[in-house]
Amino acid sequence: GQTSIWLEVTTLLLPGENDSADELKHLAEFLVEKAGPDVPWHISRFYPQYKYGGTEGTPLEAMRRAEEIGRAAGLRYVYLGNAPGAKSESTFCYNCGRMLIERLGYRIAANDIEDSKCPDCGAEIAGVDL
């Protein structure tokens, strides 16, 4: 059923643990089916430290592959985390591709959403006004 809470999902991508194309496809399809295509999926890059210092960090190519899998499954808002400078830190219109919210790390550089719609094509953009 519908609720009045905003849901976002984060997945820490661990090399050799949960980064197979099959596992990511199943997860993305589950999110679309159970939470809907508008739920933001944050794919977070693993950096080795503390007790996991001897392992490899998540390669950027694996991050990009996970993003493509999420979009192919129907997720409209897929973000790469812990990947400074990645284009997918920002929010784009799922319909026409216009950049709507430009993010640089945790800072918002621009927000061009007008009345929850894309100013170019008028597509309804999911989210919560703060």
Coordinates of C-alpha atoms in Angstrom, one line a residue, residues 6 22-23 27 33 37-38 41 43 50 56 62 66 68 71 77 89 101 112 122 124-125 127:
W6 CA 10.0 8.8 1.4
D22 CA 22.9 -11.6 -11.9
E23 CA 22.6 -10.5 -8.3
L27 CA 18.0 -6.6 -6.7
E33 CA 8.5 -4.4 -8.4
P37 CA 10.7 2.9 -10.5
D38 CA 10.9 6.2 -8.6
W41 CA 19.0 3.6 -5.6
I43 CA 25.2 2.4 -5.2
Y50 CA 39.9 -1.1 9.3
E56 CA 40.2 -4.4 -3.0
A62 CA 31.8 -2.2 -11.5
A66 CA 25.6 -1.6 -11.6
E68 CA 23.4 0.4 -16.1
R71 CA 18.5 1.7 -15.3
Y77 CA 17.0 7.5 -10.2
E89 CA 25.8 12.2 -8.4
I101 CA 19.7 18.8 -9.7
D112 CA 16.0 23.4 -11.7
G122 CA 7.0 18.5 -18.1
E124 CA 6.6 14.5 -13.1
I125 CA 9.7 14.2 -11.0
G127 CA 10.7 13.5 -4.5

